Amino acid sequence: MTLGNEINVVTGAFSYTGQYIARRLLASGKEVRTLTGHPQRAHPLSGQVRAFPLAFDNPPLLREALKGARVLYNTYWIRFPYGQQSYERAVENTRRLFTAAREAGVERIVHVSISNPSLSSPFPYFRGKALLEQDLRQSGLSYAIVRPTVIFGREDILINNIAWLLRHFPLFALFGNGDYQLQPVYVEDMADLTVRVGQQSEDVIVDAAGPDIFSYREMVALIARILGRRVWLVPAPPTLVLALGQFLSLFVGDVLITRDEIDGLMANLLVSHEAPTGQTHLADWLQAHAAEIGRRYASELARHYR
């Protein structure tokens, strides 16, 4: 197999982070396939990337899609339980994907995890990611594990929807005093890192984190300033903010925030303890996209479940 026709598979190449990974692989001359929950969905990459269903309940179909591939880039996960989807099911689905990759002869798996995963975490999101990291390390396959903090970019949900709230309301409720930290990483920087470690051969675990660390209050204030919005940032009990989020969710037809997301943020889990791998400053990106960020609400349910 020559470098020019090397096959790489990306889960979710028609979704958020996956499309940036796929674009880089295509630009380097690789053949790209995707495993997706929406194989018929129109996307700018549809004509360049062959789509297969993410058929966790059909291992032979998974193996067929992965056959001949050298690297699997896995971005599959769920943000929160919804309908029949749960973290436990997401863990089991990913294990089936890893098994199918091994049986199909995939040489290397690049797995997108999360910053600060832990088997003892009280948060199922972080605990589930830790379980899968453990499984991958014990799989016998060559691997790279990328641990992003919180990702921002054009298709981002979190920062876009903070901006949407700042555009529509004169008050913004903080969870507690807002002094907990986060370290946003630009999706392009994260994709660069992910593809780079995918083309290496040694096993590696690396954080994907940007150059700036903000308190949550500082980040919200930065977004408001760049948008030219004078908004009162109000400290409030997390339970009250969750209730407000649930109330707003009824109007936007989405899940705005969950208790686990609030608690994980307040536990300072979205900060790296390594040197930053990203180069792009959030303030610079916001300044360049101030006219568009937050103009429309970004729905998690519309993106993944409808």
PDB file of N, CA and C in Angstrom, residues 216-289:
ATOM      1  N   TYR A 216     -14.363  30.920  34.198  1.00  0.00           N
ATOM      2  CA  TYR A 216     -15.600  30.941  33.426  1.00  0.00           C
ATOM      3  C   TYR A 216     -16.136  32.363  33.329  1.00  0.00           C
ATOM      4  N   ARG A 217     -16.066  33.106  34.421  1.00  0.00           N
ATOM      5  CA  ARG A 217     -16.517  34.498  34.409  1.00  0.00           C
ATOM      6  C   ARG A 217     -15.720  35.315  33.393  1.00  0.00           C
ATOM      7  N   GLU A 218     -14.405  35.130  33.374  1.00  0.00           N
ATOM      8  CA  GLU A 218     -13.562  35.871  32.429  1.00  0.00           C
ATOM      9  C   GLU A 218     -13.915  35.537  30.990  1.00  0.00           C
ATOM     10  N   MET A 219     -14.188  34.268  30.718  1.00  0.00           N
ATOM     11  CA  MET A 219     -14.504  33.890  29.351  1.00  0.00           C
ATOM     12  C   MET A 219     -15.835  34.484  28.898  1.00  0.00           C
ATOM     13  N   VAL A 220     -16.841  34.424  29.759  1.00  0.00           N
ATOM     14  CA  VAL A 220     -18.138  34.992  29.399  1.00  0.00           C
ATOM     15  C   VAL A 220     -18.008  36.498  29.204  1.00  0.00           C
ATOM     16  N   ALA A 221     -17.250  37.164  30.087  1.00  0.00           N
ATOM     17  CA  ALA A 221     -17.045  38.610  29.964  1.00  0.00           C
ATOM     18  C   ALA A 221     -16.315  38.956  28.670  1.00  0.00           C
ATOM     19  N   LEU A 222     -15.351  38.116  28.281  1.00  0.00           N
ATOM     20  CA  LEU A 222     -14.622  38.330  27.023  1.00  0.00           C
ATOM     21  C   LEU A 222     -15.567  38.251  25.834  1.00  0.00           C
ATOM     22  N   ILE A 223     -16.423  37.232  25.818  1.00  0.00           N
ATOM     23  CA  ILE A 223     -17.370  37.081  24.713  1.00  0.00           C
ATOM     24  C   ILE A 223     -18.304  38.285  24.647  1.00  0.00           C
ATOM     25  N   ALA A 224     -18.805  38.720  25.804  1.00  0.00           N
ATOM     26  CA  ALA A 224     -19.715  39.872  25.840  1.00  0.00           C
ATOM     27  C   ALA A 224     -19.019  41.130  25.333  1.00  0.00           C
ATOM     28  N   ARG A 225     -17.773  41.335  25.753  1.00  0.00           N
ATOM     29  CA  ARG A 225     -17.041  42.533  25.325  1.00  0.00           C
ATOM     30  C   ARG A 225     -16.840  42.547  23.819  1.00  0.00           C
ATOM     31  N   ILE A 226     -16.441  41.410  23.248  1.00  0.00           N
ATOM     32  CA  ILE A 226     -16.180  41.362  21.815  1.00  0.00           C
ATOM     33  C   ILE A 226     -17.476  41.515  21.014  1.00  0.00           C
ATOM     34  N   LEU A 227     -18.575  41.053  21.573  1.00  0.00           N
ATOM     35  CA  LEU A 227     -19.869  41.236  20.910  1.00  0.00           C
ATOM     36  C   LEU A 227     -20.429  42.639  21.110  1.00  0.00           C
ATOM     37  N   GLY A 228     -19.797  43.426  21.968  1.00  0.00           N
ATOM     38  CA  GLY A 228     -20.295  44.767  22.258  1.00  0.00           C
ATOM     39  C   GLY A 228     -21.548  44.757  23.101  1.00  0.00           C
ATOM     40  N   ARG A 229     -21.693  43.743  23.945  1.00  0.00           N
ATOM     41  CA  ARG A 229     -22.887  43.598  24.774  1.00  0.00           C
ATOM     42  C   ARG A 229     -22.580  43.961  26.228  1.00  0.00           C
ATOM     43  N   ARG A 230     -23.409  44.812  26.802  1.00  0.00           N
ATOM     44  CA  ARG A 230     -23.301  45.160  28.221  1.00  0.00           C
ATOM     45  C   ARG A 230     -24.281  44.267  28.983  1.00  0.00           C
ATOM     46  N   VAL A 231     -23.746  43.215  29.567  1.00  0.00           N
ATOM     47  CA  VAL A 231     -24.578  42.203  30.222  1.00  0.00           C
ATOM     48  C   VAL A 231     -24.109  42.060  31.667  1.00  0.00           C
ATOM     49  N   TRP A 232     -25.061  41.962  32.568  1.00  0.00           N
ATOM     50  CA  TRP A 232     -24.762  41.805  33.984  1.00  0.00           C
ATOM     51  C   TRP A 232     -24.521  40.321  34.269  1.00  0.00           C
ATOM     52  N   LEU A 233     -23.310  39.977  34.711  1.00  0.00           N
ATOM     53  CA  LEU A 233     -22.971  38.600  35.047  1.00  0.00           C
ATOM     54  C   LEU A 233     -23.318  38.370  36.509  1.00  0.00           C
ATOM     55  N   VAL A 234     -24.286  37.492  36.745  1.00  0.00           N
ATOM     56  CA  VAL A 234     -24.865  37.327  38.068  1.00  0.00           C
ATOM     57  C   VAL A 234     -24.497  35.972  38.662  1.00  0.00           C
ATOM     58  N   PRO A 235     -23.736  35.929  39.774  1.00  0.00           N
ATOM     59  CA  PRO A 235     -23.487  34.652  40.446  1.00  0.00           C
ATOM     60  C   PRO A 235     -24.800  34.086  40.995  1.00  0.00           C
ATOM     61  N   ALA A 236     -24.995  32.769  40.820  1.00  0.00           N
ATOM     62  CA  ALA A 236     -26.244  32.148  41.273  1.00  0.00           C
ATOM     63  C   ALA A 236     -25.968  30.704  41.676  1.00  0.00           C
ATOM     64  N   PRO A 237     -26.798  30.134  42.541  1.00  0.00           N
ATOM     65  CA  PRO A 237     -26.629  28.721  42.893  1.00  0.00           C
ATOM     66  C   PRO A 237     -26.764  27.843  41.650  1.00  0.00           C
ATOM     67  N   PRO A 238     -25.915  26.840  41.489  1.00  0.00           N
ATOM     68  CA  PRO A 238     -25.981  25.984  40.301  1.00  0.00           C
ATOM     69  C   PRO A 238     -27.360  25.368  40.080  1.00  0.00           C
ATOM     70  N   THR A 239     -28.051  25.018  41.160  1.00  0.00           N
ATOM     71  CA  THR A 239     -29.393  24.435  40.991  1.00  0.00           C
ATOM     72  C   THR A 239     -30.357  25.423  40.348  1.00  0.00           C
ATOM     73  N   LEU A 240     -30.212  26.707  40.695  1.00  0.00           N
ATOM     74  CA  LEU A 240     -31.066  27.727  40.093  1.00  0.00           C
ATOM     75  C   LEU A 240     -30.737  27.906  38.619  1.00  0.00           C
ATOM     76  N   VAL A 241     -29.440  27.940  38.294  1.00  0.00           N
ATOM     77  CA  VAL A 241     -29.041  28.106  36.896  1.00  0.00           C
ATOM     78  C   VAL A 241     -29.500  26.907  36.069  1.00  0.00           C
ATOM     79  N   LEU A 242     -29.405  25.706  36.654  1.00  0.00           N
ATOM     80  CA  LEU A 242     -29.886  24.514  35.956  1.00  0.00           C
ATOM     81  C   LEU A 242     -31.378  24.634  35.673  1.00  0.00           C
ATOM     82  N   ALA A 243     -32.152  25.101  36.660  1.00  0.00           N
ATOM     83  CA  ALA A 243     -33.594  25.266  36.467  1.00  0.00           C
ATOM     84  C   ALA A 243     -33.882  26.287  35.367  1.00  0.00           C
ATOM     85  N   LEU A 244     -33.109  27.377  35.344  1.00  0.00           N
ATOM     86  CA  LEU A 244     -33.282  28.373  34.283  1.00  0.00           C
ATOM     87  C   LEU A 244     -32.959  27.765  32.921  1.00  0.00           C
ATOM     88  N   GLY A 245     -31.894  26.949  32.887  1.00  0.00           N
ATOM     89  CA  GLY A 245     -31.519  26.291  31.637  1.00  0.00           C
ATOM     90  C   GLY A 245     -32.599  25.341  31.158  1.00  0.00           C
ATOM     91  N   GLN A 246     -33.197  24.609  32.079  1.00  0.00           N
ATOM     92  CA  GLN A 246     -34.268  23.681  31.710  1.00  0.00           C
ATOM     93  C   GLN A 246     -35.493  24.430  31.202  1.00  0.00           C
ATOM     94  N   PHE A 247     -35.764  25.594  31.796  1.00  0.00           N
ATOM     95  CA  PHE A 247     -36.883  26.414  31.341  1.00  0.00           C
ATOM     96  C   PHE A 247     -36.635  26.915  29.914  1.00  0.00           C
ATOM     97  N   LEU A 248     -35.422  27.438  29.668  1.00  0.00           N
ATOM     98  CA  LEU A 248     -35.089  27.908  28.324  1.00  0.00           C
ATOM     99  C   LEU A 248     -35.081  26.771  27.311  1.00  0.00           C
ATOM    100  N   SER A 249     -34.717  25.565  27.766  1.00  0.00           N
ATOM    101  CA  SER A 249     -34.677  24.409  26.875  1.00  0.00           C
ATOM    102  C   SER A 249     -36.044  24.131  26.254  1.00  0.00           C
ATOM    103  N   LEU A 250     -37.099  24.418  26.999  1.00  0.00           N
ATOM    104  CA  LEU A 250     -38.450  24.209  26.483  1.00  0.00           C
ATOM    105  C   LEU A 250     -38.720  25.083  25.265  1.00  0.00           C
ATOM    106  N   PHE A 251     -38.134  26.278  25.248  1.00  0.00           N
ATOM    107  CA  PHE A 251     -38.392  27.218  24.162  1.00  0.00           C
ATOM    108  C   PHE A 251     -37.503  26.950  22.948  1.00  0.00           C
ATOM    109  N   VAL A 252     -36.291  26.464  23.171  1.00  0.00           N
ATOM    110  CA  VAL A 252     -35.393  26.211  22.040  1.00  0.00           C
ATOM    111  C   VAL A 252     -35.466  24.765  21.562  1.00  0.00           C
ATOM    112  N   GLY A 253     -36.225  23.911  22.282  1.00  0.00           N
ATOM    113  CA  GLY A 253     -36.378  22.523  21.873  1.00  0.00           C
ATOM    114  C   GLY A 253     -35.093  21.741  21.930  1.00  0.00           C
ATOM    115  N   ASP A 254     -34.325  21.966  23.000  1.00  0.00           N
ATOM    116  CA  ASP A 254     -33.009  21.341  23.098  1.00  0.00           C
ATOM    117  C   ASP A 254     -32.704  21.096  24.579  1.00  0.00           C
ATOM    118  N   VAL A 255     -31.525  20.542  24.843  1.00  0.00           N
ATOM    119  CA  VAL A 255     -31.017  20.438  26.211  1.00  0.00           C
ATOM    120  C   VAL A 255     -29.900  21.461  26.319  1.00  0.00           C
ATOM    121  N   LEU A 256     -30.168  22.561  26.997  1.00  0.00           N
ATOM    122  CA  LEU A 256     -29.218  23.664  27.061  1.00  0.00           C
ATOM    123  C   LEU A 256     -28.001  23.313  27.911  1.00  0.00           C
ATOM    124  N   ILE A 257     -28.222  22.688  29.062  1.00  0.00           N
ATOM    125  CA  ILE A 257     -27.139  22.349  29.986  1.00  0.00           C
ATOM    126  C   ILE A 257     -27.621  21.207  30.878  1.00  0.00           C
ATOM    127  N   THR A 258     -26.681  20.409  31.365  1.00  0.00           N
ATOM    128  CA  THR A 258     -27.041  19.325  32.282  1.00  0.00           C
ATOM    129  C   THR A 258     -26.314  19.519  33.607  1.00  0.00           C
ATOM    130  N   ARG A 259     -26.791  18.842  34.643  1.00  0.00           N
ATOM    131  CA  ARG A 259     -26.152  18.957  35.940  1.00  0.00           C
ATOM    132  C   ARG A 259     -24.714  18.430  35.903  1.00  0.00           C
ATOM    133  N   ASP A 260     -24.503  17.333  35.200  1.00  0.00           N
ATOM    134  CA  ASP A 260     -23.153  16.794  35.086  1.00  0.00           C
ATOM    135  C   ASP A 260     -22.211  17.779  34.408  1.00  0.00           C
ATOM    136  N   GLU A 261     -22.707  18.486  33.390  1.00  0.00           N
ATOM    137  CA  GLU A 261     -21.862  19.465  32.713  1.00  0.00           C
ATOM    138  C   GLU A 261     -21.500  20.610  33.645  1.00  0.00           C
ATOM    139  N   ILE A 262     -22.462  21.066  34.429  1.00  0.00           N
ATOM    140  CA  ILE A 262     -22.189  22.130  35.396  1.00  0.00           C
ATOM    141  C   ILE A 262     -21.157  21.671  36.420  1.00  0.00           C
ATOM    142  N   ASP A 263     -21.368  20.486  36.980  1.00  0.00           N
ATOM    143  CA  ASP A 263     -20.466  19.983  38.023  1.00  0.00           C
ATOM    144  C   ASP A 263     -19.068  19.711  37.473  1.00  0.00           C
ATOM    145  N   GLY A 264     -18.985  19.177  36.244  1.00  0.00           N
ATOM    146  CA  GLY A 264     -17.685  18.923  35.642  1.00  0.00           C
ATOM    147  C   GLY A 264     -16.920  20.206  35.381  1.00  0.00           C
ATOM    148  N   LEU A 265     -17.630  21.228  34.924  1.00  0.00           N
ATOM    149  CA  LEU A 265     -17.002  22.530  34.697  1.00  0.00           C
ATOM    150  C   LEU A 265     -16.501  23.122  36.003  1.00  0.00           C
ATOM    151  N   MET A 266     -17.329  23.067  37.035  1.00  0.00           N
ATOM    152  CA  MET A 266     -16.959  23.661  38.321  1.00  0.00           C
ATOM    153  C   MET A 266     -15.853  22.870  39.020  1.00  0.00           C
ATOM    154  N   ALA A 267     -15.610  21.640  38.586  1.00  0.00           N
ATOM    155  CA  ALA A 267     -14.546  20.815  39.175  1.00  0.00           C
ATOM    156  C   ALA A 267     -13.197  21.049  38.494  1.00  0.00           C
ATOM    157  N   ASN A 268     -13.129  22.050  37.597  1.00  0.00           N
ATOM    158  CA  ASN A 268     -11.876  22.403  36.918  1.00  0.00           C
ATOM    159  C   ASN A 268     -11.311  21.235  36.100  1.00  0.00           C
ATOM    160  N   LEU A 269     -12.183  20.490  35.443  1.00  0.00           N
ATOM    161  CA  LEU A 269     -11.745  19.347  34.647  1.00  0.00           C
ATOM    162  C   LEU A 269     -11.428  19.711  33.204  1.00  0.00           C
ATOM    163  N   LEU A 270     -11.746  20.937  32.797  1.00  0.00           N
ATOM    164  CA  LEU A 270     -11.526  21.340  31.408  1.00  0.00           C
ATOM    165  C   LEU A 270     -10.278  22.200  31.273  1.00  0.00           C
ATOM    166  N   VAL A 271      -9.265  21.838  32.051  1.00  0.00           N
ATOM    167  CA  VAL A 271      -7.965  22.501  32.029  1.00  0.00           C
ATOM    168  C   VAL A 271      -6.895  21.425  31.930  1.00  0.00           C
ATOM    169  N   SER A 272      -5.875  21.680  31.119  1.00  0.00           N
ATOM    170  CA  SER A 272      -4.772  20.742  30.983  1.00  0.00           C
ATOM    171  C   SER A 272      -3.678  21.047  32.003  1.00  0.00           C
ATOM    172  N   HIS A 273      -2.922  20.008  32.352  1.00  0.00           N
ATOM    173  CA  HIS A 273      -1.764  20.177  33.227  1.00  0.00           C
ATOM    174  C   HIS A 273      -0.472  19.984  32.448  1.00  0.00           C
ATOM    175  N   GLU A 274      -0.577  20.056  31.123  1.00  0.00           N
ATOM    176  CA  GLU A 274       0.574  19.944  30.241  1.00  0.00           C
ATOM    177  C   GLU A 274       0.774  21.267  29.506  1.00  0.00           C
ATOM    178  N   ALA A 275       1.883  21.373  28.778  1.00  0.00           N
ATOM    179  CA  ALA A 275       2.097  22.556  27.943  1.00  0.00           C
ATOM    180  C   ALA A 275       1.025  22.615  26.869  1.00  0.00           C
ATOM    181  N   PRO A 276       0.513  23.805  26.538  1.00  0.00           N
ATOM    182  CA  PRO A 276      -0.545  23.902  25.522  1.00  0.00           C
ATOM    183  C   PRO A 276      -0.074  23.397  24.170  1.00  0.00           C
ATOM    184  N   THR A 277      -0.963  22.723  23.464  1.00  0.00           N
ATOM    185  CA  THR A 277      -0.663  22.224  22.123  1.00  0.00           C
ATOM    186  C   THR A 277      -1.284  23.105  21.044  1.00  0.00           C
ATOM    187  N   GLY A 278      -2.288  23.894  21.407  1.00  0.00           N
ATOM    188  CA  GLY A 278      -2.928  24.790  20.450  1.00  0.00           C
ATOM    189  C   GLY A 278      -2.250  26.148  20.418  1.00  0.00           C
ATOM    190  N   GLN A 279      -2.360  26.835  19.285  1.00  0.00           N
ATOM    191  CA  GLN A 279      -1.733  28.141  19.096  1.00  0.00           C
ATOM    192  C   GLN A 279      -2.743  29.280  19.033  1.00  0.00           C
ATOM    193  N   THR A 280      -3.992  28.965  18.767  1.00  0.00           N
ATOM    194  CA  THR A 280      -4.988  29.995  18.477  1.00  0.00           C
ATOM    195  C   THR A 280      -5.612  30.526  19.760  1.00  0.00           C
ATOM    196  N   HIS A 281      -5.594  31.849  19.908  1.00  0.00           N
ATOM    197  CA  HIS A 281      -6.198  32.492  21.076  1.00  0.00           C
ATOM    198  C   HIS A 281      -7.698  32.693  20.847  1.00  0.00           C
ATOM    199  N   LEU A 282      -8.475  32.356  21.849  1.00  0.00           N
ATOM    200  CA  LEU A 282      -9.928  32.500  21.739  1.00  0.00           C
ATOM    201  C   LEU A 282     -10.314  33.940  21.405  1.00  0.00           C
ATOM    202  N   ALA A 283      -9.673  34.921  22.024  1.00  0.00           N
ATOM    203  CA  ALA A 283     -10.015  36.323  21.773  1.00  0.00           C
ATOM    204  C   ALA A 283      -9.823  36.690  20.305  1.00  0.00           C
ATOM    205  N   ASP A 284      -8.725  36.213  19.712  1.00  0.00           N
ATOM    206  CA  ASP A 284      -8.469  36.512  18.300  1.00  0.00           C
ATOM    207  C   ASP A 284      -9.542  35.891  17.415  1.00  0.00           C
ATOM    208  N   TRP A 285      -9.899  34.645  17.709  1.00  0.00           N
ATOM    209  CA  TRP A 285     -10.920  33.970  16.898  1.00  0.00           C
ATOM    210  C   TRP A 285     -12.277  34.657  17.054  1.00  0.00           C
ATOM    211  N   LEU A 286     -12.631  35.003  18.279  1.00  0.00           N
ATOM    212  CA  LEU A 286     -13.906  35.696  18.505  1.00  0.00           C
ATOM    213  C   LEU A 286     -13.947  37.028  17.763  1.00  0.00           C
ATOM    214  N   GLN A 287     -12.840  37.742  17.795  1.00  0.00           N
ATOM    215  CA  GLN A 287     -12.788  39.033  17.102  1.00  0.00           C
ATOM    216  C   GLN A 287     -13.031  38.854  15.606  1.00  0.00           C
ATOM    217  N   ALA A 288     -12.452  37.812  15.043  1.00  0.00           N
ATOM    218  CA  ALA A 288     -12.603  37.566  13.602  1.00  0.00           C
ATOM    219  C   ALA A 288     -14.000  37.082  13.242  1.00  0.00           C
ATOM    220  N   HIS A 289     -14.738  36.513  14.202  1.00  0.00           N
ATOM    221  CA  HIS A 289     -16.055  35.939  13.916  1.00  0.00           C
ATOM    222  C   HIS A 289     -17.170  36.613  14.713  1.00  0.00           C
TER     223      HIS A 289
END
